[in-house]
Amino acid sequence: MSTAIVCKPDSSDEVLREGCVKGDRLAQKYVYDRYGGYMMGVCMRFANGKEEAMDMLNAGFFKVFQKVGQFEGRGSFKAWIAKVIMYTCIDWLRRQASYRKRMDFETSGDIPVDNEAMQNLALEELLELVQQLPAATRAVFSLYTLDGYNHREIADMLGISEGTSKWHLSDGKKKLREMIKLSEHEGA
C-alpha cells in the first residue's frame, strides 16, 4: 500500500523533492516559491537585466523539474538547484554568443552607466555595474569572484581556455575600475 505525499508550503525539501519527482505541480510551486528569489539572484549575475534573468530563471526551473529525479541527496537540495540554474545561465550565454556570431552582430555589451556618484560602493551597486559587463566577461567575473571557481573550472564550464578565462577576469576588473572612476567624476 503506497501512501500519497502531501506537500505543504512548510514541507521539508525532501518531501517537496519527492512530490516534484512524481510531477506534483503544487510541490513544484512550493519549491519555486521557496527558492525562486535566491535563484533570481544567481540569474541576475549572468543576465543583462531583470527580464533576461527571469527568462533564465524559468528555463532553469524547467530543467530542475525535469532532472529532479537525478538529485542524489549529496549536499543540500538548494545547492543542487543553484547548480542547475547556474549551468542553465551558462548555456543561455553560450547560445546567445552563438546566435550573435551567426547573425554577425557586435557583442560589445555596452550599456550606459548611471550618472550617480558611487563614493561608497555597496555590493548591490557593484552587482549593477557587473551586469553592464559584456556577457562572457560578466560570466567569468561572477564565477571567479562571487562563486569562487578557479580558471580551470570556469574554462571547462564555459568551453574556453584558461588563458581566455584569465583575460576576461582582468578585462572585467579593468572595465569595472573605469566605470567606478567615471561614476565618481560624474558625481563630483
Short mmCIF file of C-alpha atoms in Angstrom, two decimals:
data_model
loop_
_atom_site.label_atom_id
_atom_site.label_comp_id
_atom_site.label_asym_id
_atom_site.label_seq_id
_atom_site.Cartn_x
_atom_site.Cartn_y
_atom_site.Cartn_z
CA MET A 1 0.00 0.00 0.00
CA SER A 2 1.55 3.30 -1.07
CA THR A 3 0.93 6.48 0.78
CA ALA A 4 0.39 9.74 -1.01
CA ILE A 5 2.80 12.55 -0.29
CA VAL A 6 1.04 15.66 0.94
CA CYS A 7 3.01 18.79 0.13
CA LYS A 8 2.55 21.98 2.07
CA PRO A 9 4.47 25.28 1.86
CA ASP A 10 6.41 24.36 5.01
CA SER A 11 7.15 20.76 3.94
CA SER A 12 10.76 19.64 4.10
CA ASP A 13 12.91 19.81 0.98
CA GLU A 14 12.83 16.00 0.83
CA VAL A 15 9.02 15.90 0.81
CA LEU A 16 8.87 18.63 -1.83
CA ARG A 17 11.55 16.88 -3.90
CA GLU A 18 9.60 13.61 -3.77
CA GLY A 19 6.47 15.47 -4.86
CA CYS A 20 8.38 17.04 -7.75
CA VAL A 21 9.69 13.63 -8.81
CA LYS A 22 6.06 12.49 -9.04
CA GLY A 23 5.14 15.55 -11.10
CA ASP A 24 3.11 17.21 -8.34
CA ARG A 25 2.50 20.77 -9.57
CA LEU A 26 1.85 22.02 -6.04
CA ALA A 27 5.23 20.68 -4.87
CA GLN A 28 6.86 22.41 -7.85
CA LYS A 29 5.13 25.67 -6.92
CA TYR A 30 6.34 25.41 -3.32
CA VAL A 31 9.93 24.75 -4.45
CA TYR A 32 9.74 27.73 -6.81
CA ASP A 33 8.26 29.92 -4.07
CA ARG A 34 10.89 28.80 -1.56
CA TYR A 35 13.97 29.20 -3.76
CA GLY A 36 12.90 31.48 -6.63
CA GLY A 37 14.15 34.69 -5.01
CA TYR A 38 17.57 33.28 -4.25
CA MET A 39 17.87 31.71 -7.71
CA MET A 40 16.86 35.02 -9.30
CA GLY A 41 19.97 36.48 -7.65
CA VAL A 42 22.04 33.74 -9.29
CA CYS A 43 20.49 34.58 -12.68
CA MET A 44 20.99 38.34 -12.24
CA ARG A 45 24.76 37.80 -12.12
CA PHE A 46 24.63 36.42 -15.66
CA ALA A 47 21.79 38.40 -17.23
CA ASN A 48 21.66 41.80 -18.89
CA GLY A 49 18.62 42.77 -16.86
CA LYS A 50 15.63 41.53 -14.91
CA GLU A 51 13.68 40.37 -17.96
CA GLU A 52 16.52 38.19 -19.21
CA ALA A 53 17.18 36.94 -15.66
CA MET A 54 13.52 35.93 -15.36
CA ASP A 55 13.77 34.04 -18.65
CA MET A 56 16.89 32.28 -17.37
CA LEU A 57 15.17 31.54 -14.05
CA ASN A 58 12.15 29.98 -15.72
CA ALA A 59 14.31 27.91 -18.07
CA GLY A 60 16.39 26.85 -15.08
CA PHE A 61 13.43 25.73 -13.01
CA PHE A 62 12.07 23.86 -16.02
CA LYS A 63 15.36 21.90 -16.05
CA VAL A 64 15.25 21.47 -12.27
CA PHE A 65 11.82 19.84 -12.50
CA GLN A 66 12.90 17.69 -15.46
CA LYS A 67 16.02 16.46 -13.65
CA VAL A 68 14.83 16.41 -10.04
CA GLY A 69 14.96 12.62 -10.01
CA GLN A 70 18.73 12.86 -10.58
CA PHE A 71 19.31 14.59 -7.23
CA GLU A 72 21.20 12.02 -5.19
CA GLY A 73 20.97 13.68 -1.80
CA ARG A 74 24.63 14.68 -1.67
CA GLY A 75 24.66 18.25 -0.41
CA SER A 76 21.60 20.40 0.01
CA PHE A 77 18.66 20.49 -2.38
CA LYS A 78 19.09 24.29 -2.59
CA ALA A 79 22.74 23.93 -3.69
CA TRP A 80 21.75 21.36 -6.32
CA ILE A 81 19.03 23.68 -7.65
CA ALA A 82 21.53 26.57 -7.75
CA LYS A 83 23.97 24.45 -9.74
CA VAL A 84 21.28 23.50 -12.29
CA ILE A 85 20.23 27.16 -12.55
CA MET A 86 23.85 28.32 -12.95
CA TYR A 87 24.51 25.82 -15.74
CA THR A 88 21.28 26.90 -17.41
CA CYS A 89 22.52 30.51 -17.34
CA ILE A 90 25.89 29.47 -18.77
CA ASP A 91 24.17 27.51 -21.56
CA TRP A 92 21.95 30.54 -22.19
CA LEU A 93 25.02 32.76 -22.62
CA ARG A 94 26.64 30.23 -24.96
CA ARG A 95 23.52 30.13 -27.14
CA GLN A 96 23.34 33.93 -27.19
CA ALA A 97 27.01 34.19 -28.22
CA SER A 98 26.50 31.57 -30.92
CA TYR A 99 23.42 33.40 -32.22
CA ARG A 100 25.27 36.73 -32.30
CA LYS A 101 28.12 35.17 -34.26
CA ARG A 102 25.74 33.63 -36.78
CA MET A 103 23.95 36.95 -37.18
CA ASP A 104 27.28 38.85 -37.30
CA PHE A 105 26.27 41.21 -34.51
CA GLU A 106 28.68 43.11 -32.32
CA THR A 107 28.86 41.58 -28.83
CA SER A 108 30.30 44.55 -27.04
CA GLY A 109 27.51 44.59 -24.45
CA ASP A 110 27.82 48.36 -23.99
CA ILE A 111 25.19 49.64 -21.59
CA PRO A 112 25.16 53.25 -20.45
CA VAL A 113 26.39 53.83 -16.92
CA ASP A 114 24.08 55.57 -14.47
CA ASN A 115 25.13 59.14 -13.71
CA GLU A 116 25.10 58.65 -9.92
CA ALA A 117 28.31 59.02 -7.95
CA MET A 118 29.28 55.82 -6.21
CA GLN A 119 31.57 57.03 -3.48
CA ASN A 120 30.56 54.25 -1.08
CA LEU A 121 30.14 51.37 -3.47
CA ALA A 122 27.77 48.85 -1.90
CA LEU A 123 27.52 45.24 -3.04
CA GLU A 124 24.20 45.93 -4.77
CA GLU A 125 25.77 48.80 -6.71
CA LEU A 126 28.74 46.63 -7.65
CA LEU A 127 26.39 43.93 -8.96
CA GLU A 128 24.62 46.55 -11.05
CA LEU A 129 27.97 47.52 -12.57
CA VAL A 130 28.86 43.86 -13.15
CA GLN A 131 25.64 43.49 -15.14
CA GLN A 132 26.97 46.11 -17.54
CA LEU A 133 29.96 43.97 -18.49
CA PRO A 134 29.83 42.01 -21.76
CA ALA A 135 28.19 38.60 -21.26
CA ALA A 136 31.32 36.40 -21.35
CA THR A 137 33.30 38.78 -19.14
CA ARG A 138 30.39 39.04 -16.72
CA ALA A 139 30.10 35.24 -16.53
CA VAL A 140 33.83 34.74 -15.83
CA PHE A 141 33.95 37.61 -13.33
CA SER A 142 30.89 36.27 -11.45
CA LEU A 143 32.06 32.66 -11.42
CA TYR A 144 35.54 33.64 -10.21
CA THR A 145 34.87 36.42 -7.72
CA LEU A 146 31.35 35.65 -6.49
CA ASP A 147 31.17 31.85 -6.75
CA GLY A 148 34.82 31.01 -6.04
CA TYR A 149 35.57 28.86 -9.09
CA ASN A 150 39.14 28.71 -10.40
CA HIS A 151 40.13 29.40 -14.01
CA ARG A 152 40.36 25.71 -14.94
CA GLU A 153 36.80 25.08 -13.68
CA ILE A 154 35.50 28.19 -15.42
CA ALA A 155 37.22 27.19 -18.66
CA ASP A 156 35.57 23.76 -18.51
CA MET A 157 32.12 25.22 -17.74
CA LEU A 158 32.22 27.86 -20.48
CA GLY A 159 34.14 25.88 -23.09
CA ILE A 160 37.04 28.36 -23.24
CA SER A 161 40.75 28.17 -22.42
CA GLU A 162 42.16 29.06 -19.01
CA GLY A 163 44.00 31.96 -20.64
CA THR A 164 40.74 33.32 -22.03
CA SER A 165 39.17 33.00 -18.59
CA LYS A 166 42.06 34.97 -17.06
CA TRP A 167 41.78 37.60 -19.78
CA HIS A 168 38.03 38.04 -19.15
CA LEU A 169 38.65 38.41 -15.41
CA SER A 170 41.36 41.01 -15.99
CA ASP A 171 39.23 42.83 -18.57
CA GLY A 172 36.25 42.79 -16.19
CA LYS A 173 38.27 44.28 -13.34
CA LYS A 174 39.67 46.95 -15.67
CA LYS A 175 36.21 47.88 -17.00
CA LEU A 176 34.75 47.98 -13.51
CA ARG A 177 37.53 50.33 -12.35
CA GLU A 178 36.78 52.57 -15.35
CA MET A 179 33.04 52.56 -14.59
CA ILE A 180 33.69 53.44 -10.94
CA LYS A 181 36.04 56.28 -11.94
CA LEU A 182 33.51 57.57 -14.46
CA SER A 183 30.77 57.48 -11.82
CA GLU A 184 32.96 59.34 -9.33
CA HIS A 185 33.82 62.02 -11.90
CA GLU A 186 30.20 62.47 -12.93
CA GLY A 187 29.16 62.84 -9.29
CA ALA A 188 31.88 65.36 -8.44
#
